[in-house]
Amino acid sequence: MMTRSKIALSKITQPKVTLRKPGLPSLLALVLLTTSACTSETATGAPSNSPTSKAAKPARPNASAGPSASAKPGAPTSPGVSVPRLDPVGAVDARTVLAAFKSRNMVGHMEALQRVADANGGNRASGTSGYEESARYVEEQLRAAGYNPVRQSFSFRGEGRGRPRVESFNILAETGGDAGRTVVVGAHLDSVREGPGINDNASGVAAVLETAAWLKEAGISPANRVRFAFWGGEEDGLYGSQHYVDELSQAEVGQTAANLNVDMAASPNGVRSVHDGDGSDFGHAGPDGSGAMEEIFFRYFRENALPAETTPFDGGSDYDAFLSAGIPGGGLFTGDVERKTQAQAQAYGGTAGKDLDPCYHEACDTIANTNPELLTEMSGALAYATAAYAMAKTG
């Protein structure tokens, strides 16, 4: 996650933990349909989500009244493009998903990316051998799960004297389903040059890989195309995701229904946070449909009796280009340099007064700097929301 994320979480870490009380879990069984073969084209999209019902959300007794100074509205830069609306459905039972993810291989993926960093100068930054080897690992895992990954190349100016151009790429893989209603589920693959980037963001990569594999293994045949994306150049300036959105035609922007982003999902002293899509906590909503994304994540946490809270869209991760294009966004985050409050320690465990991730952007962001239990919960949330949007109907 880019450093800008530091600013925003300070607004959440006041006594603002939202203890969402569980309601009755959905009894819908896992939808078992025939899996469609994935294709290997370039991006197109889908409709957006219906607005979240305020009545469906539990009260936020400790919510701060004002907007975040650093959060920025996700106003479309192309107001002429209309993004159709998707109404996410309860395609799976939230408790079943969490139970399934307790035995999935997220930690194994993080360990593999740790080994990659160890063998490549201690990092996996874009433009390095560590990034290339990380990419090969991701592609291998996607192929083993039945996908056909492709690379989308781009370049950007690096740092330092003379600012050399860095060559990098995104990795894209997709399901079958209606390309006119595409759901992009992404995480950045690169680390900073200072360290291996295991919480930031091998954890997010692990969550997306296991979501992609689980979707196939569960036999879910998406009605809407799901495109899994592993972004390059995030730590250097969100270059990969911005390139992806810039390459979309106006028609393809209008066919991109939603972007689900996961950036840091295993912070060692972390919290469960969801982006404030409807703007009700921080005063800045994402594009129309983002509130429904927020609610689908909270539904998963409610039904699993897990407390969670909101975090603002602060522009510090790969959702930014999507929001700016008018595409609804949402996602998950477990925290970086902000200190855990007493209220958060009571809700989530961990240590009050200690950073949510004391190794953020440091060499010590290793496999030892992760919380596997939290990663399991957040990965299940991503899978639950992905299934909901994969099977969503036009609203």
PDB file of C-alpha atoms in Angstrom, residues 48-313:
ATOM      1  CA  SER A  48     -22.804  -1.460 -10.527  1.00  0.00           C
ATOM      2  CA  ASN A  49     -24.436  -2.251  -7.212  1.00  0.00           C
ATOM      3  CA  SER A  50     -27.639  -1.081  -5.621  1.00  0.00           C
ATOM      4  CA  PRO A  51     -27.308   1.473  -2.821  1.00  0.00           C
ATOM      5  CA  THR A  52     -26.993   0.107   0.681  1.00  0.00           C
ATOM      6  CA  SER A  53     -30.046   0.320   2.864  1.00  0.00           C
ATOM      7  CA  LYS A  54     -29.214   2.326   5.965  1.00  0.00           C
ATOM      8  CA  ALA A  55     -31.800   0.386   7.925  1.00  0.00           C
ATOM      9  CA  ALA A  56     -29.856  -2.795   7.252  1.00  0.00           C
ATOM     10  CA  LYS A  57     -26.753  -1.424   8.981  1.00  0.00           C
ATOM     11  CA  PRO A  58     -26.359  -1.601  12.746  1.00  0.00           C
ATOM     12  CA  ALA A  59     -25.865   1.695  14.526  1.00  0.00           C
ATOM     13  CA  ARG A  60     -22.343   3.056  14.827  1.00  0.00           C
ATOM     14  CA  PRO A  61     -22.233   4.202  18.429  1.00  0.00           C
ATOM     15  CA  ASN A  62     -18.628   5.400  18.274  1.00  0.00           C
ATOM     16  CA  ALA A  63     -18.558   6.784  14.739  1.00  0.00           C
ATOM     17  CA  SER A  64     -16.854  10.133  14.307  1.00  0.00           C
ATOM     18  CA  ALA A  65     -19.115  12.884  13.081  1.00  0.00           C
ATOM     19  CA  GLY A  66     -16.988  14.570  10.449  1.00  0.00           C
ATOM     20  CA  PRO A  67     -15.470  13.477   7.156  1.00  0.00           C
ATOM     21  CA  SER A  68     -11.864  12.431   6.845  1.00  0.00           C
ATOM     22  CA  ALA A  69      -9.710  15.293   5.706  1.00  0.00           C
ATOM     23  CA  SER A  70      -7.679  12.956   3.541  1.00  0.00           C
ATOM     24  CA  ALA A  71     -10.475  10.906   2.040  1.00  0.00           C
ATOM     25  CA  LYS A  72     -11.362  11.916  -1.453  1.00  0.00           C
ATOM     26  CA  PRO A  73     -14.645  11.407  -3.227  1.00  0.00           C
ATOM     27  CA  GLY A  74     -14.701   8.885  -6.013  1.00  0.00           C
ATOM     28  CA  ALA A  75     -16.299  11.239  -8.502  1.00  0.00           C
ATOM     29  CA  PRO A  76     -16.228   9.993 -12.079  1.00  0.00           C
ATOM     30  CA  THR A  77     -13.867  11.780 -14.434  1.00  0.00           C
ATOM     31  CA  SER A  78     -16.021  10.602 -17.364  1.00  0.00           C
ATOM     32  CA  PRO A  79     -19.540  11.686 -16.378  1.00  0.00           C
ATOM     33  CA  GLY A  80     -20.873  10.625 -19.783  1.00  0.00           C
ATOM     34  CA  VAL A  81     -20.157   6.965 -19.057  1.00  0.00           C
ATOM     35  CA  SER A  82     -23.018   5.157 -17.355  1.00  0.00           C
ATOM     36  CA  VAL A  83     -22.047   2.115 -15.288  1.00  0.00           C
ATOM     37  CA  PRO A  84     -24.980  -0.328 -15.004  1.00  0.00           C
ATOM     38  CA  ARG A  85     -25.976  -1.349 -11.507  1.00  0.00           C
ATOM     39  CA  LEU A  86     -25.554  -4.803 -10.034  1.00  0.00           C
ATOM     40  CA  ASP A  87     -27.588  -6.120  -7.148  1.00  0.00           C
ATOM     41  CA  PRO A  88     -25.294  -8.547  -5.253  1.00  0.00           C
ATOM     42  CA  VAL A  89     -26.950 -11.781  -4.202  1.00  0.00           C
ATOM     43  CA  GLY A  90     -26.353 -14.227  -1.363  1.00  0.00           C
ATOM     44  CA  ALA A  91     -24.797 -16.852  -3.619  1.00  0.00           C
ATOM     45  CA  VAL A  92     -23.058 -18.555  -0.701  1.00  0.00           C
ATOM     46  CA  ASP A  93     -23.471 -18.919   3.037  1.00  0.00           C
ATOM     47  CA  ALA A  94     -20.989 -16.679   4.873  1.00  0.00           C
ATOM     48  CA  ARG A  95     -20.282 -19.220   7.606  1.00  0.00           C
ATOM     49  CA  THR A  96     -19.629 -21.944   5.025  1.00  0.00           C
ATOM     50  CA  VAL A  97     -17.132 -19.685   3.248  1.00  0.00           C
ATOM     51  CA  LEU A  98     -15.214 -18.882   6.432  1.00  0.00           C
ATOM     52  CA  ALA A  99     -15.091 -22.578   7.344  1.00  0.00           C
ATOM     53  CA  ALA A 100     -13.742 -23.402   3.875  1.00  0.00           C
ATOM     54  CA  PHE A 101     -11.023 -20.765   4.089  1.00  0.00           C
ATOM     55  CA  LYS A 102      -9.720 -22.107   7.381  1.00  0.00           C
ATOM     56  CA  SER A 103      -8.067 -24.897   5.417  1.00  0.00           C
ATOM     57  CA  ARG A 104      -6.951 -22.948   2.352  1.00  0.00           C
ATOM     58  CA  ASN A 105      -3.347 -22.155   1.464  1.00  0.00           C
ATOM     59  CA  MET A 106      -2.989 -18.390   2.025  1.00  0.00           C
ATOM     60  CA  VAL A 107       0.001 -18.870   4.343  1.00  0.00           C
ATOM     61  CA  GLY A 108       1.660 -21.145   1.772  1.00  0.00           C
ATOM     62  CA  HIS A 109       1.462 -18.368  -0.836  1.00  0.00           C
ATOM     63  CA  MET A 110       3.008 -15.867   1.559  1.00  0.00           C
ATOM     64  CA  GLU A 111       5.795 -18.309   2.389  1.00  0.00           C
ATOM     65  CA  ALA A 112       6.486 -18.814  -1.322  1.00  0.00           C
ATOM     66  CA  LEU A 113       6.717 -15.060  -1.911  1.00  0.00           C
ATOM     67  CA  GLN A 114       8.987 -14.749   1.130  1.00  0.00           C
ATOM     68  CA  ARG A 115      11.320 -17.291  -0.482  1.00  0.00           C
ATOM     69  CA  VAL A 116      11.241 -15.282  -3.697  1.00  0.00           C
ATOM     70  CA  ALA A 117      12.290 -12.125  -1.854  1.00  0.00           C
ATOM     71  CA  ASP A 118      15.012 -13.982   0.055  1.00  0.00           C
ATOM     72  CA  ALA A 119      16.491 -15.197  -3.238  1.00  0.00           C
ATOM     73  CA  ASN A 120      16.306 -11.772  -4.914  1.00  0.00           C
ATOM     74  CA  GLY A 121      17.967  -9.194  -2.703  1.00  0.00           C
ATOM     75  CA  GLY A 122      15.239  -9.080  -0.069  1.00  0.00           C
ATOM     76  CA  ASN A 123      12.426  -7.508  -2.103  1.00  0.00           C
ATOM     77  CA  ARG A 124       9.889  -8.040  -4.891  1.00  0.00           C
ATOM     78  CA  ALA A 125       9.721  -4.486  -6.268  1.00  0.00           C
ATOM     79  CA  SER A 126       8.468  -3.763  -9.788  1.00  0.00           C
ATOM     80  CA  GLY A 127      11.198  -4.005 -12.403  1.00  0.00           C
ATOM     81  CA  THR A 128      13.315  -6.426 -10.364  1.00  0.00           C
ATOM     82  CA  SER A 129      14.049 -10.132 -10.616  1.00  0.00           C
ATOM     83  CA  GLY A 130      12.004 -10.552  -7.431  1.00  0.00           C
ATOM     84  CA  TYR A 131       8.933  -9.153  -9.161  1.00  0.00           C
ATOM     85  CA  GLU A 132       9.431 -11.385 -12.206  1.00  0.00           C
ATOM     86  CA  GLU A 133       9.779 -14.476 -10.019  1.00  0.00           C
ATOM     87  CA  SER A 134       6.714 -13.453  -7.978  1.00  0.00           C
ATOM     88  CA  ALA A 135       4.770 -13.117 -11.222  1.00  0.00           C
ATOM     89  CA  ARG A 136       5.810 -16.569 -12.393  1.00  0.00           C
ATOM     90  CA  TYR A 137       4.629 -18.025  -9.110  1.00  0.00           C
ATOM     91  CA  VAL A 138       1.225 -16.311  -9.435  1.00  0.00           C
ATOM     92  CA  GLU A 139       0.850 -17.441 -13.046  1.00  0.00           C
ATOM     93  CA  GLU A 140       1.725 -21.005 -12.087  1.00  0.00           C
ATOM     94  CA  GLN A 141      -0.907 -20.997  -9.332  1.00  0.00           C
ATOM     95  CA  LEU A 142      -3.553 -19.557 -11.658  1.00  0.00           C
ATOM     96  CA  ARG A 143      -2.868 -22.159 -14.339  1.00  0.00           C
ATOM     97  CA  ALA A 144      -3.058 -24.930 -11.754  1.00  0.00           C
ATOM     98  CA  ALA A 145      -6.489 -23.585 -10.751  1.00  0.00           C
ATOM     99  CA  GLY A 146      -7.711 -23.686 -14.361  1.00  0.00           C
ATOM    100  CA  TYR A 147      -7.153 -20.082 -15.491  1.00  0.00           C
ATOM    101  CA  ASN A 148      -5.249 -18.664 -18.454  1.00  0.00           C
ATOM    102  CA  PRO A 149      -3.264 -15.696 -17.093  1.00  0.00           C
ATOM    103  CA  VAL A 150      -1.972 -12.963 -19.393  1.00  0.00           C
ATOM    104  CA  ARG A 151       0.417 -10.075 -18.810  1.00  0.00           C
ATOM    105  CA  GLN A 152      -0.469  -6.450 -19.469  1.00  0.00           C
ATOM    106  CA  SER A 153       2.760  -4.471 -19.898  1.00  0.00           C
ATOM    107  CA  PHE A 154       3.387  -0.851 -18.953  1.00  0.00           C
ATOM    108  CA  SER A 155       6.304   1.324 -17.878  1.00  0.00           C
ATOM    109  CA  PHE A 156       6.874   4.265 -15.571  1.00  0.00           C
ATOM    110  CA  ARG A 157       9.623   6.612 -14.466  1.00  0.00           C
ATOM    111  CA  GLY A 158      11.505   5.270 -11.469  1.00  0.00           C
ATOM    112  CA  GLU A 159      13.093   7.181  -8.634  1.00  0.00           C
ATOM    113  CA  GLY A 160      16.618   8.475  -8.269  1.00  0.00           C
ATOM    114  CA  ARG A 161      19.043  10.325 -10.456  1.00  0.00           C
ATOM    115  CA  GLY A 162      18.011  10.376 -14.080  1.00  0.00           C
ATOM    116  CA  ARG A 163      14.749   8.607 -13.188  1.00  0.00           C
ATOM    117  CA  PRO A 164      15.240   5.516 -15.338  1.00  0.00           C
ATOM    118  CA  ARG A 165      12.190   3.973 -16.952  1.00  0.00           C
ATOM    119  CA  VAL A 166      10.934   0.841 -15.198  1.00  0.00           C
ATOM    120  CA  GLU A 167       9.310  -1.897 -17.252  1.00  0.00           C
ATOM    121  CA  SER A 168       6.556  -3.742 -15.421  1.00  0.00           C
ATOM    122  CA  PHE A 169       3.259  -5.538 -15.996  1.00  0.00           C
ATOM    123  CA  ASN A 170      -0.041  -6.583 -14.467  1.00  0.00           C
ATOM    124  CA  ILE A 171      -1.276 -10.182 -14.474  1.00  0.00           C
ATOM    125  CA  LEU A 172      -4.910 -10.742 -15.489  1.00  0.00           C
ATOM    126  CA  ALA A 173      -6.988 -13.917 -15.443  1.00  0.00           C
ATOM    127  CA  GLU A 174     -10.727 -14.268 -15.805  1.00  0.00           C
ATOM    128  CA  THR A 175     -13.739 -16.503 -15.553  1.00  0.00           C
ATOM    129  CA  GLY A 176     -16.539 -16.959 -18.021  1.00  0.00           C
ATOM    130  CA  GLY A 177     -19.705 -14.913 -17.622  1.00  0.00           C
ATOM    131  CA  ASP A 178     -21.178 -11.783 -19.148  1.00  0.00           C
ATOM    132  CA  ALA A 179     -18.319  -9.494 -20.247  1.00  0.00           C
ATOM    133  CA  GLY A 180     -20.791  -6.612 -20.192  1.00  0.00           C
ATOM    134  CA  ARG A 181     -20.851  -6.944 -16.401  1.00  0.00           C
ATOM    135  CA  THR A 182     -17.204  -7.425 -15.393  1.00  0.00           C
ATOM    136  CA  VAL A 183     -16.109  -7.498 -11.754  1.00  0.00           C
ATOM    137  CA  VAL A 184     -12.396  -6.766 -11.194  1.00  0.00           C
ATOM    138  CA  VAL A 185     -10.927  -8.362  -8.052  1.00  0.00           C
ATOM    139  CA  GLY A 186      -7.387  -7.178  -7.435  1.00  0.00           C
ATOM    140  CA  ALA A 187      -4.326  -6.883  -5.202  1.00  0.00           C
ATOM    141  CA  HIS A 188      -0.900  -5.425  -5.875  1.00  0.00           C
ATOM    142  CA  LEU A 189       1.902  -7.910  -6.399  1.00  0.00           C
ATOM    143  CA  ASP A 190       4.927  -5.641  -5.905  1.00  0.00           C
ATOM    144  CA  SER A 191       6.722  -4.807  -2.658  1.00  0.00           C
ATOM    145  CA  VAL A 192       8.711  -1.732  -1.706  1.00  0.00           C
ATOM    146  CA  ARG A 193      12.458  -1.955  -2.320  1.00  0.00           C
ATOM    147  CA  GLU A 194      13.104  -1.840   1.410  1.00  0.00           C
ATOM    148  CA  GLY A 195      11.638  -5.251   2.180  1.00  0.00           C
ATOM    149  CA  PRO A 196       9.860  -8.424   1.040  1.00  0.00           C
ATOM    150  CA  GLY A 197       6.339  -6.995   1.430  1.00  0.00           C
ATOM    151  CA  ILE A 198       4.653 -10.031   2.942  1.00  0.00           C
ATOM    152  CA  ASN A 199       1.806  -8.277   4.720  1.00  0.00           C
ATOM    153  CA  ASP A 200       2.016  -5.475   2.134  1.00  0.00           C
ATOM    154  CA  ASN A 201       0.948  -7.138  -0.072  1.00  0.00           C
ATOM    155  CA  ALA A 202       1.677 -10.860  -0.388  1.00  0.00           C
ATOM    156  CA  SER A 203      -1.283 -11.221   1.985  1.00  0.00           C
ATOM    157  CA  GLY A 204      -3.635  -9.600  -0.533  1.00  0.00           C
ATOM    158  CA  VAL A 205      -2.161 -11.675  -3.354  1.00  0.00           C
ATOM    159  CA  ALA A 206      -2.765 -14.826  -1.286  1.00  0.00           C
ATOM    160  CA  ALA A 207      -6.392 -13.813  -0.686  1.00  0.00           C
ATOM    161  CA  VAL A 208      -7.033 -13.214  -4.401  1.00  0.00           C
ATOM    162  CA  LEU A 209      -5.300 -16.443  -5.473  1.00  0.00           C
ATOM    163  CA  GLU A 210      -7.327 -18.528  -3.038  1.00  0.00           C
ATOM    164  CA  THR A 211     -10.549 -16.737  -3.992  1.00  0.00           C
ATOM    165  CA  ALA A 212      -9.888 -17.559  -7.646  1.00  0.00           C
ATOM    166  CA  ALA A 213      -9.123 -21.218  -6.853  1.00  0.00           C
ATOM    167  CA  TRP A 214     -12.105 -21.560  -4.498  1.00  0.00           C
ATOM    168  CA  LEU A 215     -14.496 -20.159  -7.104  1.00  0.00           C
ATOM    169  CA  LYS A 216     -13.468 -22.960  -9.472  1.00  0.00           C
ATOM    170  CA  GLU A 217     -13.426 -25.710  -6.841  1.00  0.00           C
ATOM    171  CA  ALA A 218     -16.862 -24.727  -5.492  1.00  0.00           C
ATOM    172  CA  GLY A 219     -18.299 -25.192  -8.977  1.00  0.00           C
ATOM    173  CA  ILE A 220     -19.619 -21.640  -9.160  1.00  0.00           C
ATOM    174  CA  SER A 221     -20.271 -20.620 -12.766  1.00  0.00           C
ATOM    175  CA  PRO A 222     -20.313 -16.796 -12.714  1.00  0.00           C
ATOM    176  CA  ALA A 223     -23.175 -15.040 -14.432  1.00  0.00           C
ATOM    177  CA  ASN A 224     -20.889 -12.000 -14.631  1.00  0.00           C
ATOM    178  CA  ARG A 225     -17.271 -12.188 -15.722  1.00  0.00           C
ATOM    179  CA  VAL A 226     -14.793 -11.955 -12.849  1.00  0.00           C
ATOM    180  CA  ARG A 227     -11.339 -10.667 -13.734  1.00  0.00           C
ATOM    181  CA  PHE A 228      -8.612 -11.341 -11.181  1.00  0.00           C
ATOM    182  CA  ALA A 229      -5.839  -8.744 -11.316  1.00  0.00           C
ATOM    183  CA  PHE A 230      -2.380  -8.636  -9.773  1.00  0.00           C
ATOM    184  CA  TRP A 231      -1.088  -5.090 -10.124  1.00  0.00           C
ATOM    185  CA  GLY A 232       2.479  -3.951 -10.691  1.00  0.00           C
ATOM    186  CA  GLY A 233       3.923  -0.548  -9.810  1.00  0.00           C
ATOM    187  CA  GLU A 234       1.557   0.098  -6.896  1.00  0.00           C
ATOM    188  CA  GLU A 235       4.280   1.085  -4.459  1.00  0.00           C
ATOM    189  CA  ASP A 236       5.802   3.445  -7.027  1.00  0.00           C
ATOM    190  CA  GLY A 237       2.574   5.341  -7.691  1.00  0.00           C
ATOM    191  CA  LEU A 238      -0.407   3.061  -8.486  1.00  0.00           C
ATOM    192  CA  TYR A 239       0.899   2.735 -12.039  1.00  0.00           C
ATOM    193  CA  GLY A 240      -0.401  -0.722 -12.892  1.00  0.00           C
ATOM    194  CA  SER A 241      -4.033  -0.213 -11.961  1.00  0.00           C
ATOM    195  CA  GLN A 242      -4.018   3.267 -13.508  1.00  0.00           C
ATOM    196  CA  HIS A 243      -2.668   1.820 -16.755  1.00  0.00           C
ATOM    197  CA  TYR A 244      -5.384  -0.840 -16.717  1.00  0.00           C
ATOM    198  CA  VAL A 245      -8.166   1.740 -16.369  1.00  0.00           C
ATOM    199  CA  ASP A 246      -6.536   4.095 -18.897  1.00  0.00           C
ATOM    200  CA  GLU A 247      -6.525   1.273 -21.455  1.00  0.00           C
ATOM    201  CA  LEU A 248     -10.282   0.705 -21.132  1.00  0.00           C
ATOM    202  CA  SER A 249     -12.443   2.226 -23.838  1.00  0.00           C
ATOM    203  CA  GLN A 250     -15.442   4.279 -22.767  1.00  0.00           C
ATOM    204  CA  ALA A 251     -17.642   1.283 -23.514  1.00  0.00           C
ATOM    205  CA  GLU A 252     -15.418  -0.973 -21.372  1.00  0.00           C
ATOM    206  CA  VAL A 253     -15.537   1.469 -18.455  1.00  0.00           C
ATOM    207  CA  GLY A 254     -19.311   1.318 -18.727  1.00  0.00           C
ATOM    208  CA  GLN A 255     -19.147  -2.477 -18.655  1.00  0.00           C
ATOM    209  CA  THR A 256     -17.010  -2.629 -15.491  1.00  0.00           C
ATOM    210  CA  ALA A 257     -19.460  -3.196 -12.685  1.00  0.00           C
ATOM    211  CA  ALA A 258     -17.214  -3.168  -9.643  1.00  0.00           C
ATOM    212  CA  ASN A 259     -13.680  -3.228  -8.294  1.00  0.00           C
ATOM    213  CA  LEU A 260     -12.919  -5.229  -5.148  1.00  0.00           C
ATOM    214  CA  ASN A 261      -9.467  -4.407  -3.752  1.00  0.00           C
ATOM    215  CA  VAL A 262      -7.474  -6.052  -0.968  1.00  0.00           C
ATOM    216  CA  ASP A 263      -4.296  -4.374   0.259  1.00  0.00           C
ATOM    217  CA  MET A 264      -2.771  -5.655   3.521  1.00  0.00           C
ATOM    218  CA  ALA A 265      -4.956  -8.422   4.919  1.00  0.00           C
ATOM    219  CA  ALA A 266      -2.750  -9.894   7.650  1.00  0.00           C
ATOM    220  CA  SER A 267      -1.477  -7.002   9.781  1.00  0.00           C
ATOM    221  CA  PRO A 268       0.050  -8.535  12.931  1.00  0.00           C
ATOM    222  CA  ASN A 269      -1.839  -6.208  15.280  1.00  0.00           C
ATOM    223  CA  GLY A 270      -4.563  -5.529  12.772  1.00  0.00           C
ATOM    224  CA  VAL A 271      -8.259  -4.751  12.551  1.00  0.00           C
ATOM    225  CA  ARG A 272     -10.994  -5.802  10.135  1.00  0.00           C
ATOM    226  CA  SER A 273     -11.825  -2.774   8.054  1.00  0.00           C
ATOM    227  CA  VAL A 274     -13.979  -2.215   4.992  1.00  0.00           C
ATOM    228  CA  HIS A 275     -13.916   0.857   2.760  1.00  0.00           C
ATOM    229  CA  ASP A 276     -16.681   3.342   3.524  1.00  0.00           C
ATOM    230  CA  GLY A 277     -18.421   3.046   0.183  1.00  0.00           C
ATOM    231  CA  ASP A 278     -21.562   4.994   1.062  1.00  0.00           C
ATOM    232  CA  GLY A 279     -19.669   7.820   2.797  1.00  0.00           C
ATOM    233  CA  SER A 280     -21.818   7.595   5.928  1.00  0.00           C
ATOM    234  CA  ASP A 281     -18.815   7.483   8.284  1.00  0.00           C
ATOM    235  CA  PHE A 282     -16.237   9.679   6.552  1.00  0.00           C
ATOM    236  CA  GLY A 283     -18.354  11.950   4.386  1.00  0.00           C
ATOM    237  CA  HIS A 284     -17.073  10.854   0.974  1.00  0.00           C
ATOM    238  CA  ALA A 285     -18.858   8.105  -0.911  1.00  0.00           C
ATOM    239  CA  GLY A 286     -17.486   6.095  -3.807  1.00  0.00           C
ATOM    240  CA  PRO A 287     -19.371   6.071  -7.110  1.00  0.00           C
ATOM    241  CA  ASP A 288     -22.952   4.848  -7.008  1.00  0.00           C
ATOM    242  CA  GLY A 289     -22.937   1.178  -6.057  1.00  0.00           C
ATOM    243  CA  SER A 290     -19.967   1.385  -3.666  1.00  0.00           C
ATOM    244  CA  GLY A 291     -22.306   1.383  -0.673  1.00  0.00           C
ATOM    245  CA  ALA A 292     -23.662  -2.025  -1.679  1.00  0.00           C
ATOM    246  CA  MET A 293     -20.106  -3.349  -1.727  1.00  0.00           C
ATOM    247  CA  GLU A 294     -19.536  -2.060   1.784  1.00  0.00           C
ATOM    248  CA  GLU A 295     -22.724  -3.759   2.944  1.00  0.00           C
ATOM    249  CA  ILE A 296     -21.919  -7.121   1.347  1.00  0.00           C
ATOM    250  CA  PHE A 297     -18.616  -7.211   3.257  1.00  0.00           C
ATOM    251  CA  PHE A 298     -20.351  -6.276   6.514  1.00  0.00           C
ATOM    252  CA  ARG A 299     -22.969  -8.963   5.895  1.00  0.00           C
ATOM    253  CA  TYR A 300     -20.169 -11.555   5.864  1.00  0.00           C
ATOM    254  CA  PHE A 301     -18.701 -10.215   9.111  1.00  0.00           C
ATOM    255  CA  ARG A 302     -22.120  -9.992  10.793  1.00  0.00           C
ATOM    256  CA  GLU A 303     -23.055 -13.541   9.879  1.00  0.00           C
ATOM    257  CA  ASN A 304     -19.746 -14.801  11.241  1.00  0.00           C
ATOM    258  CA  ALA A 305     -20.114 -12.726  14.457  1.00  0.00           C
ATOM    259  CA  LEU A 306     -16.896 -10.837  13.676  1.00  0.00           C
ATOM    260  CA  PRO A 307     -16.642  -7.143  14.594  1.00  0.00           C
ATOM    261  CA  ALA A 308     -15.503  -4.834  11.793  1.00  0.00           C
ATOM    262  CA  GLU A 309     -15.198  -1.123  11.071  1.00  0.00           C
ATOM    263  CA  THR A 310     -14.942   1.260   8.138  1.00  0.00           C
ATOM    264  CA  THR A 311     -11.902   2.941   6.606  1.00  0.00           C
ATOM    265  CA  PRO A 312     -12.101   5.838   4.128  1.00  0.00           C
ATOM    266  CA  PHE A 313     -11.115   5.869   0.494  1.00  0.00           C
TER     267      PHE A 313
END
